[in-house]
PDB file of C-alpha atoms and ligand atoms in Angstrom:
ATOM      1  CA  UNK A 211      83.822  87.186 114.961  1.00  0.00           C
ATOM      2  CA  UNK A 212      80.398  86.696 116.738  1.00  0.00           C
ATOM      3  CA  UNK A 213      78.490  83.792 116.342  1.00  0.00           C
ATOM      4  CA  UNK A 214      75.154  84.401 114.582  1.00  0.00           C
ATOM      5  CA  UNK A 215      72.023  83.088 115.034  1.00  0.00           C
ATOM      6  CA  UNK A 216      68.694  83.456 112.621  1.00  0.00           C
ATOM      7  CA  UNK A 217      66.085  81.493 114.134  1.00  0.00           C
ATOM      8  CA  UNK A 218      63.517  84.530 116.215  1.00  0.00           C
ATOM      9  CA  UNK A 219      62.114  81.674 117.594  1.00  0.00           C
ATOM     10  CA  UNK A 220      65.233  79.714 119.467  1.00  0.00           C
ATOM     11  CA  UNK A 221      66.561  83.783 120.531  1.00  0.00           C
ATOM     12  CA  UNK A 222      62.956  84.602 121.711  1.00  0.00           C
ATOM     13  CA  UNK A 223      62.549  80.916 123.723  1.00  0.00           C
ATOM     14  CA  UNK A 224      65.930  81.393 125.421  1.00  0.00           C
ATOM     15  CA  UNK A 225      64.822  85.142 126.326  1.00  0.00           C
ATOM     16  CA  UNK A 226      61.844  83.422 127.801  1.00  0.00           C
ATOM     17  CA  UNK A 227      63.540  80.938 129.785  1.00  0.00           C
ATOM     18  CA  UNK A 228      65.416  83.227 131.563  1.00  0.00           C
ATOM     19  CA  UNK A 229      63.316  84.388 134.478  1.00  0.00           C
ATOM     20  CA  UNK A 230      65.063  87.760 134.453  1.00  0.00           C
ATOM     21  CA  UNK A 231      64.124  88.674 131.103  1.00  0.00           C
ATOM     22  CA  UNK A 232      60.960  86.757 130.615  1.00  0.00           C
ATOM     23  CA  UNK A 233      58.674  89.455 131.928  1.00  0.00           C
ATOM     24  CA  UNK A 234      60.111  91.648 129.441  1.00  0.00           C
ATOM     25  CA  UNK A 235      58.706  89.398 126.292  1.00  0.00           C
ATOM     26  CA  UNK A 236      55.621  89.719 124.962  1.00  0.00           C
ATOM     27  CA  UNK A 237      53.721  86.538 124.451  1.00  0.00           C
ATOM     28  CA  UNK A 238      55.233  84.673 121.280  1.00  0.00           C
ATOM     29  CA  UNK A 239      54.135  81.624 119.454  1.00  0.00           C
ATOM     30  CA  UNK A 240      54.884  79.709 116.078  1.00  0.00           C
ATOM     31  CA  UNK A 241      51.801  80.647 113.932  1.00  0.00           C
ATOM     32  CA  UNK A 242      49.083  78.533 112.574  1.00  0.00           C
ATOM     33  CA  UNK A 243      45.646  78.958 111.743  1.00  0.00           C
ATOM     34  CA  UNK A 244      44.466  77.963 115.886  1.00  0.00           C
ATOM     35  CA  UNK A 245      47.392  79.911 117.143  1.00  0.00           C
ATOM     36  CA  UNK A 246      46.547  83.385 115.530  1.00  0.00           C
ATOM     37  CA  UNK A 247      43.121  83.295 116.768  1.00  0.00           C
ATOM     38  CA  UNK A 248      43.527  82.550 119.711  1.00  0.00           C
ATOM     39  CA  UNK A 249      46.167  85.180 120.655  1.00  0.00           C
ATOM     40  CA  UNK A 250      43.971  87.252 118.613  1.00  0.00           C
ATOM     41  CA  UNK A 251      41.154  86.360 121.252  1.00  0.00           C
ATOM     42  CA  UNK A 252      43.382  87.268 123.906  1.00  0.00           C
ATOM     43  CA  UNK A 253      45.417  90.537 122.634  1.00  0.00           C
ATOM     44  CA  UNK A 254      42.876  92.699 119.889  1.00  0.00           C
ATOM     45  CA  UNK A 255      46.312  93.412 118.195  1.00  0.00           C
ATOM     46  CA  UNK A 256      49.221  91.031 116.974  1.00  0.00           C
ATOM     47  CA  UNK A 257      52.161  91.109 114.918  1.00  0.00           C
ATOM     48  CA  UNK A 258      53.263  88.401 112.936  1.00  0.00           C
ATOM     49  CA  UNK A 259      56.724  88.010 111.528  1.00  0.00           C
ATOM     50  CA  UNK A 260      58.774  85.331 109.644  1.00  0.00           C
ATOM     51  CA  UNK A 261      61.177  83.050 111.784  1.00  0.00           C
ATOM     52  CA  UNK A 262      64.100  84.078 109.868  1.00  0.00           C
ATOM     53  CA  UNK A 263      63.198  87.273 108.405  1.00  0.00           C
ATOM     54  CA  UNK A 264      65.089  90.891 109.055  1.00  0.00           C
ATOM     55  CA  UNK A 265      64.842  94.282 107.659  1.00  0.00           C
ATOM     56  CA  UNK A 266      61.009  94.364 108.485  1.00  0.00           C
ATOM     57  CA  UNK A 267      60.272  92.281 105.329  1.00  0.00           C
ATOM     58  CA  UNK A 268      57.290  90.205 105.826  1.00  0.00           C
ATOM     59  CA  UNK A 269      55.948  91.590 109.176  1.00  0.00           C
ATOM     60  CA  UNK A 270      52.413  91.739 109.496  1.00  0.00           C
ATOM     61  CA  UNK A 271      50.096  93.801 112.098  1.00  0.00           C
ATOM     62  CA  UNK A 272      46.660  91.444 112.388  1.00  0.00           C
ATOM     63  CA  UNK A 273      43.568  93.133 114.531  1.00  0.00           C
ATOM     64  CA  UNK A 274      39.867  92.547 115.732  1.00  0.00           C
ATOM     65  CA  UNK A 275      38.020  95.005 114.762  1.00  0.00           C
ATOM     66  CA  UNK A 276      34.013  95.548 115.622  1.00  0.00           C
ATOM     67  CA  UNK A 277      33.238  94.126 111.642  1.00  0.00           C
ATOM     68  CA  UNK A 278      35.916  91.279 111.914  1.00  0.00           C
ATOM     69  CA  UNK A 279      39.473  91.502 111.280  1.00  0.00           C
ATOM     70  CA  UNK A 280      41.926  93.865 109.394  1.00  0.00           C
ATOM     71  CA  UNK A 281      45.716  92.825 108.643  1.00  0.00           C
ATOM     72  CA  UNK A 282      48.263  95.378 107.115  1.00  0.00           C
ATOM     73  CA  UNK A 283      51.633  94.576 105.196  1.00  0.00           C
ATOM     74  CA  UNK A 284      53.627  97.835 104.363  1.00  0.00           C
ATOM     75  CA  UNK A 285      50.715 100.236 103.818  1.00  0.00           C
ATOM     76  CA  UNK A 286      48.025  98.278 102.985  1.00  0.00           C
ATOM     77  CA  UNK A 287      45.298  97.387 105.286  1.00  0.00           C
ATOM     78  CA  UNK A 288      43.023  94.633 104.351  1.00  0.00           C
ATOM     79  CA  UNK A 289      39.530  94.047 105.915  1.00  0.00           C
ATOM     80  CA  UNK A 290      37.628  90.815 106.430  1.00  0.00           C
ATOM     81  CA  UNK A 291      34.572  89.528 108.573  1.00  0.00           C
ATOM     82  CA  UNK A 292      35.704  86.179 108.809  1.00  0.00           C
ATOM     83  CA  UNK A 293      38.877  84.887 110.494  1.00  0.00           C
ATOM     84  CA  UNK A 294      39.564  81.742 107.950  1.00  0.00           C
ATOM     85  CA  UNK A 295      39.205  83.856 104.938  1.00  0.00           C
ATOM     86  CA  UNK A 296      41.597  86.535 106.160  1.00  0.00           C
ATOM     87  CA  UNK A 297      43.857  83.472 107.130  1.00  0.00           C
ATOM     88  CA  UNK A 298      43.924  82.281 103.746  1.00  0.00           C
ATOM     89  CA  UNK A 299      44.870  85.919 102.677  1.00  0.00           C
ATOM     90  CA  UNK A 300      47.556  86.305 105.231  1.00  0.00           C
ATOM     91  CA  UNK A 301      49.479  82.893 103.951  1.00  0.00           C
ATOM     92  CA  UNK A 302      49.212  84.271 100.231  1.00  0.00           C
ATOM     93  CA  UNK A 303      51.595  87.235 101.687  1.00  0.00           C
ATOM     94  CA  UNK A 304      53.951  84.601 103.720  1.00  0.00           C
ATOM     95  CA  UNK A 305      55.630  83.019 100.951  1.00  0.00           C
ATOM     96  CA  UNK A 306      55.448  79.703 102.818  1.00  0.00           C
ATOM     97  CA  UNK A 307      57.693  81.103 105.364  1.00  0.00           C
ATOM     98  CA  UNK A 308      57.428  79.923 108.972  1.00  0.00           C
ATOM     99  CA  UNK A 309      55.631  82.668 110.828  1.00  0.00           C
ATOM    100  CA  UNK A 310      55.650  83.634 114.666  1.00  0.00           C
ATOM    101  CA  UNK A 311      52.539  85.439 116.470  1.00  0.00           C
ATOM    102  CA  UNK A 312      53.410  87.775 119.256  1.00  0.00           C
ATOM    103  CA  UNK A 313      51.184  90.312 121.335  1.00  0.00           C
ATOM    104  CA  UNK A 314      51.095  93.543 120.096  1.00  0.00           C
ATOM    105  CA  UNK A 315      52.355  96.752 121.452  1.00  0.00           C
ATOM    106  CA  UNK A 316      50.828  99.860 120.731  1.00  0.00           C
ATOM    107  CA  UNK A 317      54.233 101.687 120.195  1.00  0.00           C
ATOM    108  CA  UNK A 318      54.410 105.306 121.315  1.00  0.00           C
ATOM    109  CA  UNK A 319      54.634 107.758 118.245  1.00  0.00           C
ATOM    110  CA  UNK A 320      56.597 110.779 117.214  1.00  0.00           C
ATOM    111  CA  UNK A 321      55.373 113.042 115.051  1.00  0.00           C
ATOM    112  CA  UNK A 322      52.670 110.951 114.086  1.00  0.00           C
ATOM    113  CA  UNK A 323      54.659 107.878 113.725  1.00  0.00           C
ATOM    114  CA  UNK A 324      55.741 104.953 115.470  1.00  0.00           C
ATOM    115  CA  UNK A 325      59.032 104.681 116.957  1.00  0.00           C
ATOM    116  CA  UNK A 326      61.273 101.735 119.249  1.00  0.00           C
ATOM    117  CA  UNK A 327      64.594 101.920 120.502  1.00  0.00           C
ATOM    118  CA  UNK A 328      67.728  99.496 119.496  1.00  0.00           C
ATOM    119  CA  UNK A 329      69.742  98.594 122.255  1.00  0.00           C
ATOM    120  CA  UNK A 330      73.476  97.566 121.615  1.00  0.00           C
ATOM    121  CA  UNK A 331      75.535  95.672 123.806  1.00  0.00           C
ATOM    122  CA  UNK A 332      78.573  93.917 123.536  1.00  0.00           C
ATOM    123  CA  UNK A 333      81.154  91.918 125.067  1.00  0.00           C
ATOM    124  CA  UNK A 334      83.986  94.603 126.249  1.00  0.00           C
ATOM    125  CA  UNK A 335      87.787  93.640 125.781  1.00  0.00           C
ATOM    126  CA  UNK A 336      87.390  93.635 129.805  1.00  0.00           C
ATOM    127  CA  UNK A 337      85.101  90.301 129.536  1.00  0.00           C
ATOM    128  CA  UNK A 338      82.004  92.056 130.868  1.00  0.00           C
ATOM    129  CA  UNK A 339      78.869  92.861 129.054  1.00  0.00           C
ATOM    130  CA  UNK A 340      78.048  96.520 128.263  1.00  0.00           C
ATOM    131  CA  UNK A 341      75.686  98.159 126.686  1.00  0.00           C
ATOM    132  CA  UNK A 342      77.381 100.457 124.025  1.00  0.00           C
ATOM    133  CA  UNK A 343      74.714 102.441 122.293  1.00  0.00           C
ATOM    134  CA  UNK A 344      71.121 103.324 122.490  1.00  0.00           C
ATOM    135  CA  UNK A 345      69.279 105.241 119.454  1.00  0.00           C
ATOM    136  CA  UNK A 346      65.836 105.792 118.208  1.00  0.00           C
ATOM    137  CA  UNK A 347      64.188 104.329 114.804  1.00  0.00           C
ATOM    138  CA  UNK A 348      61.342 105.991 113.590  1.00  0.00           C
ATOM    139  CA  UNK A 349      58.833 104.311 111.143  1.00  0.00           C
ATOM    140  CA  UNK A 350      57.870 106.185 108.257  1.00  0.00           C
ATOM    141  CA  UNK A 351      54.523 107.565 107.925  1.00  0.00           C
ATOM    142  CA  UNK A 352      51.862 104.650 108.248  1.00  0.00           C
ATOM    143  CA  UNK A 353      54.240 101.954 108.347  1.00  0.00           C
ATOM    144  CA  UNK A 354      53.859  99.476 111.061  1.00  0.00           C
ATOM    145  CA  UNK A 355      57.782  98.297 111.300  1.00  0.00           C
ATOM    146  CA  UNK A 356      60.287 101.179 112.262  1.00  0.00           C
ATOM    147  CA  UNK A 357      63.354  99.291 110.342  1.00  0.00           C
ATOM    148  CA  UNK A 358      65.976 101.635 108.654  1.00  0.00           C
ATOM    149  CA  UNK A 359      65.514  98.972 105.432  1.00  0.00           C
ATOM    150  CA  UNK A 360      62.206  99.581 105.396  1.00  0.00           C
ATOM    151  CA  UNK A 361      62.081 103.709 105.390  1.00  0.00           C
ATOM    152  CA  UNK A 362      62.587 104.260 109.145  1.00  0.00           C
ATOM    153  CA  UNK A 363      64.797 106.991 110.337  1.00  0.00           C
ATOM    154  CA  UNK A 364      67.319 107.584 113.086  1.00  0.00           C
ATOM    155  CA  UNK A 365      66.555 109.587 115.566  1.00  0.00           C
ATOM    156  CA  UNK A 366      68.211 110.063 119.227  1.00  0.00           C
ATOM    157  CA  UNK A 367      66.737 108.335 122.334  1.00  0.00           C
ATOM    158  CA  UNK A 368      66.867 111.348 124.137  1.00  0.00           C
ATOM    159  CA  UNK A 369      64.844 113.268 121.136  1.00  0.00           C
ATOM    160  CA  UNK A 370      62.351 110.701 121.348  1.00  0.00           C
ATOM    161  CA  UNK A 371      61.742 110.206 124.966  1.00  0.00           C
ATOM    162  CA  UNK A 372      61.429 113.544 126.046  1.00  0.00           C
ATOM    163  CA  UNK A 373      58.558 114.124 124.628  1.00  0.00           C
ATOM    164  CA  UNK A 374      56.799 111.295 126.591  1.00  0.00           C
ATOM    165  CA  UNK A 375      58.624 111.660 130.181  1.00  0.00           C
ATOM    166  CA  UNK A 376      60.932 113.709 132.441  1.00  0.00           C
ATOM    167  CA  UNK A 377      62.844 110.837 133.570  1.00  0.00           C
ATOM    168  CA  UNK A 378      64.704 110.228 130.283  1.00  0.00           C
ATOM    169  CA  UNK A 379      68.253 109.391 131.838  1.00  0.00           C
ATOM    170  CA  UNK A 380      66.644 107.219 134.339  1.00  0.00           C
ATOM    171  CA  UNK A 381      64.737 105.192 131.464  1.00  0.00           C
ATOM    172  CA  UNK A 382      68.049 105.021 129.881  1.00  0.00           C
ATOM    173  CA  UNK A 383      70.053 103.592 132.808  1.00  0.00           C
ATOM    174  CA  UNK A 384      67.479 100.798 133.015  1.00  0.00           C
ATOM    175  CA  UNK A 385      67.168 100.392 129.195  1.00  0.00           C
ATOM    176  CA  UNK A 386      71.250  99.869 129.369  1.00  0.00           C
ATOM    177  CA  UNK A 387      70.926  97.217 132.284  1.00  0.00           C
ATOM    178  CA  UNK A 388      68.231  95.345 130.380  1.00  0.00           C
ATOM    179  CA  UNK A 389      70.863  94.945 127.582  1.00  0.00           C
ATOM    180  CA  UNK A 390      73.789  93.873 129.795  1.00  0.00           C
ATOM    181  CA  UNK A 391      71.254  91.154 131.241  1.00  0.00           C
ATOM    182  CA  UNK A 392      70.204  90.139 127.390  1.00  0.00           C
ATOM    183  CA  UNK A 393      73.636  90.003 126.526  1.00  0.00           C
ATOM    184  CA  UNK A 394      74.709  87.358 128.992  1.00  0.00           C
ATOM    185  CA  UNK A 395      71.621  85.522 129.032  1.00  0.00           C
ATOM    186  CA  UNK A 396      72.559  85.185 125.087  1.00  0.00           C
ATOM    187  CA  UNK A 397      75.538  84.025 125.486  1.00  0.00           C
ATOM    188  CA  UNK A 398      74.830  81.451 127.827  1.00  0.00           C
ATOM    189  CA  UNK A 399      72.490  80.179 125.339  1.00  0.00           C
ATOM    190  CA  UNK A 400      74.385  80.430 122.440  1.00  0.00           C
ATOM    191  CA  UNK A 401      78.224  80.574 123.231  1.00  0.00           C
ATOM    192  CA  UNK A 402      80.032  82.826 120.492  1.00  0.00           C
ATOM    193  CA  UNK A 403      77.928  85.140 120.590  1.00  0.00           C
ATOM    194  CA  UNK A 404      79.721  88.440 121.764  1.00  0.00           C
ATOM    195  CA  UNK A 405      76.917  91.231 120.582  1.00  0.00           C
ATOM    196  CA  UNK A 406      73.609  91.675 120.288  1.00  0.00           C
ATOM    197  CA  UNK A 407      70.642  94.675 119.206  1.00  0.00           C
ATOM    198  CA  UNK A 408      67.347  94.288 121.094  1.00  0.00           C
ATOM    199  CA  UNK A 409      64.489  95.705 119.274  1.00  0.00           C
ATOM    200  CA  UNK A 410      62.932  97.185 122.341  1.00  0.00           C
ATOM    201  CA  UNK A 411      59.437  98.795 121.916  1.00  0.00           C
ATOM    202  CA  UNK A 412      57.911 101.298 125.036  1.00  0.00           C
ATOM    203  CA  UNK A 413      54.355 101.018 125.615  1.00  0.00           C
ATOM    204  CA  UNK A 414      52.246 104.449 126.886  1.00  0.00           C
ATOM    205  CA  UNK A 415      53.248 103.471 130.346  1.00  0.00           C
ATOM    206  CA  UNK A 416      57.019 103.414 129.269  1.00  0.00           C
ATOM    207  CA  UNK A 417      57.299  99.738 130.290  1.00  0.00           C
ATOM    208  CA  UNK A 418      59.923  98.304 127.745  1.00  0.00           C
ATOM    209  CA  UNK A 419      59.360  95.031 125.731  1.00  0.00           C
ATOM    210  CA  UNK A 420      61.929  93.141 123.842  1.00  0.00           C
ATOM    211  CA  UNK A 421      60.461  92.762 120.449  1.00  0.00           C
ATOM    212  CA  UNK A 422      63.587  90.494 119.107  1.00  0.00           C
ATOM    213  CA  UNK A 423      67.281  90.045 119.664  1.00  0.00           C
ATOM    214  CA  UNK A 424      69.585  90.425 116.910  1.00  0.00           C
ATOM    215  CA  UNK A 425      73.209  88.621 116.771  1.00  0.00           C
ATOM    216  CA  UNK A 426      74.433  90.506 113.829  1.00  0.00           C
ATOM    217  CA  UNK A 427      73.307  94.165 114.622  1.00  0.00           C
ATOM    218  CA  UNK A 428      74.030  97.056 112.314  1.00  0.00           C
ATOM    219  CA  UNK A 429      76.746  99.088 113.971  1.00  0.00           C
ATOM    220  CA  UNK A 430      76.277 101.855 111.459  1.00  0.00           C
ATOM    221  CA  UNK A 431      73.402 103.128 112.488  1.00  0.00           C
ATOM    222  CA  UNK A 432      75.321 104.859 115.244  1.00  0.00           C
ATOM    223  CA  UNK A 433      77.468 106.603 112.889  1.00  0.00           C
ATOM    224  CA  UNK A 434      73.924 109.072 113.387  1.00  0.00           C
ATOM    225  CA  UNK A 435      74.476 109.651 116.962  1.00  0.00           C
ATOM    226  CA  UNK A 436      75.978 112.924 118.254  1.00  0.00           C
ATOM    227  CA  UNK A 437      78.158 111.631 120.435  1.00  0.00           C
ATOM    228  CA  UNK A 438      80.918 110.542 118.469  1.00  0.00           C
ATOM    229  CA  UNK A 439      82.485 108.229 120.944  1.00  0.00           C
ATOM    230  CA  UNK A 440      79.449 105.837 120.836  1.00  0.00           C
ATOM    231  CA  UNK A 441      80.189 104.469 117.296  1.00  0.00           C
ATOM    232  CA  UNK A 442      83.726 104.606 117.761  1.00  0.00           C
ATOM    233  CA  UNK A 443      83.594 102.678 121.085  1.00  0.00           C
ATOM    234  CA  UNK A 444      81.267  99.920 119.218  1.00  0.00           C
ATOM    235  CA  UNK A 445      83.732  99.419 116.588  1.00  0.00           C
ATOM    236  CA  UNK A 446      86.782  99.270 118.575  1.00  0.00           C
ATOM    237  CA  UNK A 447      84.703  96.518 121.061  1.00  0.00           C
ATOM    238  CA  UNK A 448      83.761  94.891 117.480  1.00  0.00           C
ATOM    239  CA  UNK A 449      87.247  94.313 116.978  1.00  0.00           C
ATOM    240  CA  UNK A 450      88.070  92.616 120.035  1.00  0.00           C
ATOM    241  CA  UNK A 451      85.965  90.002 120.306  1.00  0.00           C
ATOM    242  CA  UNK A 452      87.727  86.433 121.744  1.00  0.00           C
ATOM    243  CA  UNK A 453      88.955  83.945 118.642  1.00  0.00           C
ATOM    244  CA  UNK A 454      87.772  81.163 120.841  1.00  0.00           C
ATOM    245  CA  UNK A 455      84.206  81.015 122.643  1.00  0.00           C
ATOM    246  CA  UNK A 456      84.020  82.218 126.136  1.00  0.00           C
TER     247      UNK A 456
HETATM  248  N1  ADP B  42      54.855  92.752 119.049  1.00  0.00           N
HETATM  249  C1  ADP B  42      55.037  93.825 118.233  1.00  0.00           C
HETATM  250  N2  ADP B  42      54.393  95.018 118.285  1.00  0.00           N
HETATM  251  C2  ADP B  42      54.597  96.257 117.842  1.00  0.00           C
HETATM  252  N3  ADP B  42      55.371  96.419 116.977  1.00  0.00           N
HETATM  253  C3  ADP B  42      56.539  95.173 116.625  1.00  0.00           C
HETATM  254  C4  ADP B  42      55.837  93.867 117.032  1.00  0.00           C
HETATM  255  N4  ADP B  42      56.837  92.960 116.500  1.00  0.00           N
HETATM  256  C5  ADP B  42      57.673  93.849 115.712  1.00  0.00           C
HETATM  257  N5  ADP B  42      57.370  95.052 115.310  1.00  0.00           N
HETATM  258  C6  ADP B  42      57.936  96.332 114.260  1.00  0.00           C
HETATM  259  O1  ADP B  42      58.263  95.498 113.621  1.00  0.00           O
HETATM  260  C7  ADP B  42      59.605  95.730 113.579  1.00  0.00           C
HETATM  261  C8  ADP B  42      60.151  94.400 113.071  1.00  0.00           C
HETATM  262  O2  ADP B  42      60.096  93.427 113.686  1.00  0.00           O
HETATM  263  P1  ADP B  42      61.130  92.514 113.772  1.00  0.00           P
HETATM  264  O3  ADP B  42      60.614  91.200 115.319  1.00  0.00           O
HETATM  265  O4  ADP B  42      62.222  93.402 114.501  1.00  0.00           O
HETATM  266  O5  ADP B  42      61.725  91.738 112.740  1.00  0.00           O
HETATM  267  P2  ADP B  42      63.176  91.929 111.680  1.00  0.00           P
HETATM  268  O6  ADP B  42      63.930  91.004 111.780  1.00  0.00           O
HETATM  269  O7  ADP B  42      62.108  91.986 110.742  1.00  0.00           O
HETATM  270  O8  ADP B  42      63.550  93.560 112.149  1.00  0.00           O
HETATM  271  C9  ADP B  42      60.058  96.121 115.033  1.00  0.00           C
HETATM  272  O9  ADP B  42      61.197  96.799 114.898  1.00  0.00           O
HETATM  273  C10 ADP B  42      58.932  96.512 115.386  1.00  0.00           C
HETATM  274  O10 ADP B  42      59.041  97.939 115.184  1.00  0.00           O
HETATM  275 MG1   MG B  43      64.073  93.840 113.966  1.00  0.00          MG
END
């Protein structure tokens, strides 16, 4: 069994503390009226998400516009002239949950739909961290989240990246390294963690950004990968995690 850490805030704080990883994490703070206002002054677009969320549920995209502000939940976009009015309306959608605000990354698109990548890294039977799979997730039309459980589709990273660069293999190699570095850092911060799934966004310069670390990532999305040995290895490693904490 691998330990599960549910607080996005604790996991993000662990990444930010690590000098090898902090550059890859978009600025993230706890949400309040003031912190959302502050980040929206700094960035024209931000994401807000529940500290303890998953499956893309409750995630919103907030932006500054010429006329004021806008936020989107699911496919619905609402516009406001005034920040406080918008904030009140956002709170009606948060179900009293704690939220984070994060600098928004303009995700690359595939056939007009946003996509990001899932990087799976595991503590291997040889007691070293290894990236065992990378796969792409494409958002449903007009959606702001790529999660499979919110209507996203699984597409190979190769297919998604080849529309944006000739250096696909180099990109995948550096993402694999990022997975290993993040795995080690998470295990250091949270002993008993043997698997992580990074949600990685690429911006238009193809720079990777870690949007979140999952400590209980769904292995089954890798069943869709044409390279069958990938899913087999993921499942084999999943059965081999140490009983006691490493
Ligand atoms: N800062 C961000 N910039 C752009 N897209 C984001 C950002 N944060 C989240 N997203 C989108 O929303 C999805 C869900 O957010 P995530 O933080 O992974 O929460 P969840 O636990 O619900 O999966 C991401 O996979 C990504 O598509
Ligand atoms: Mg996620």
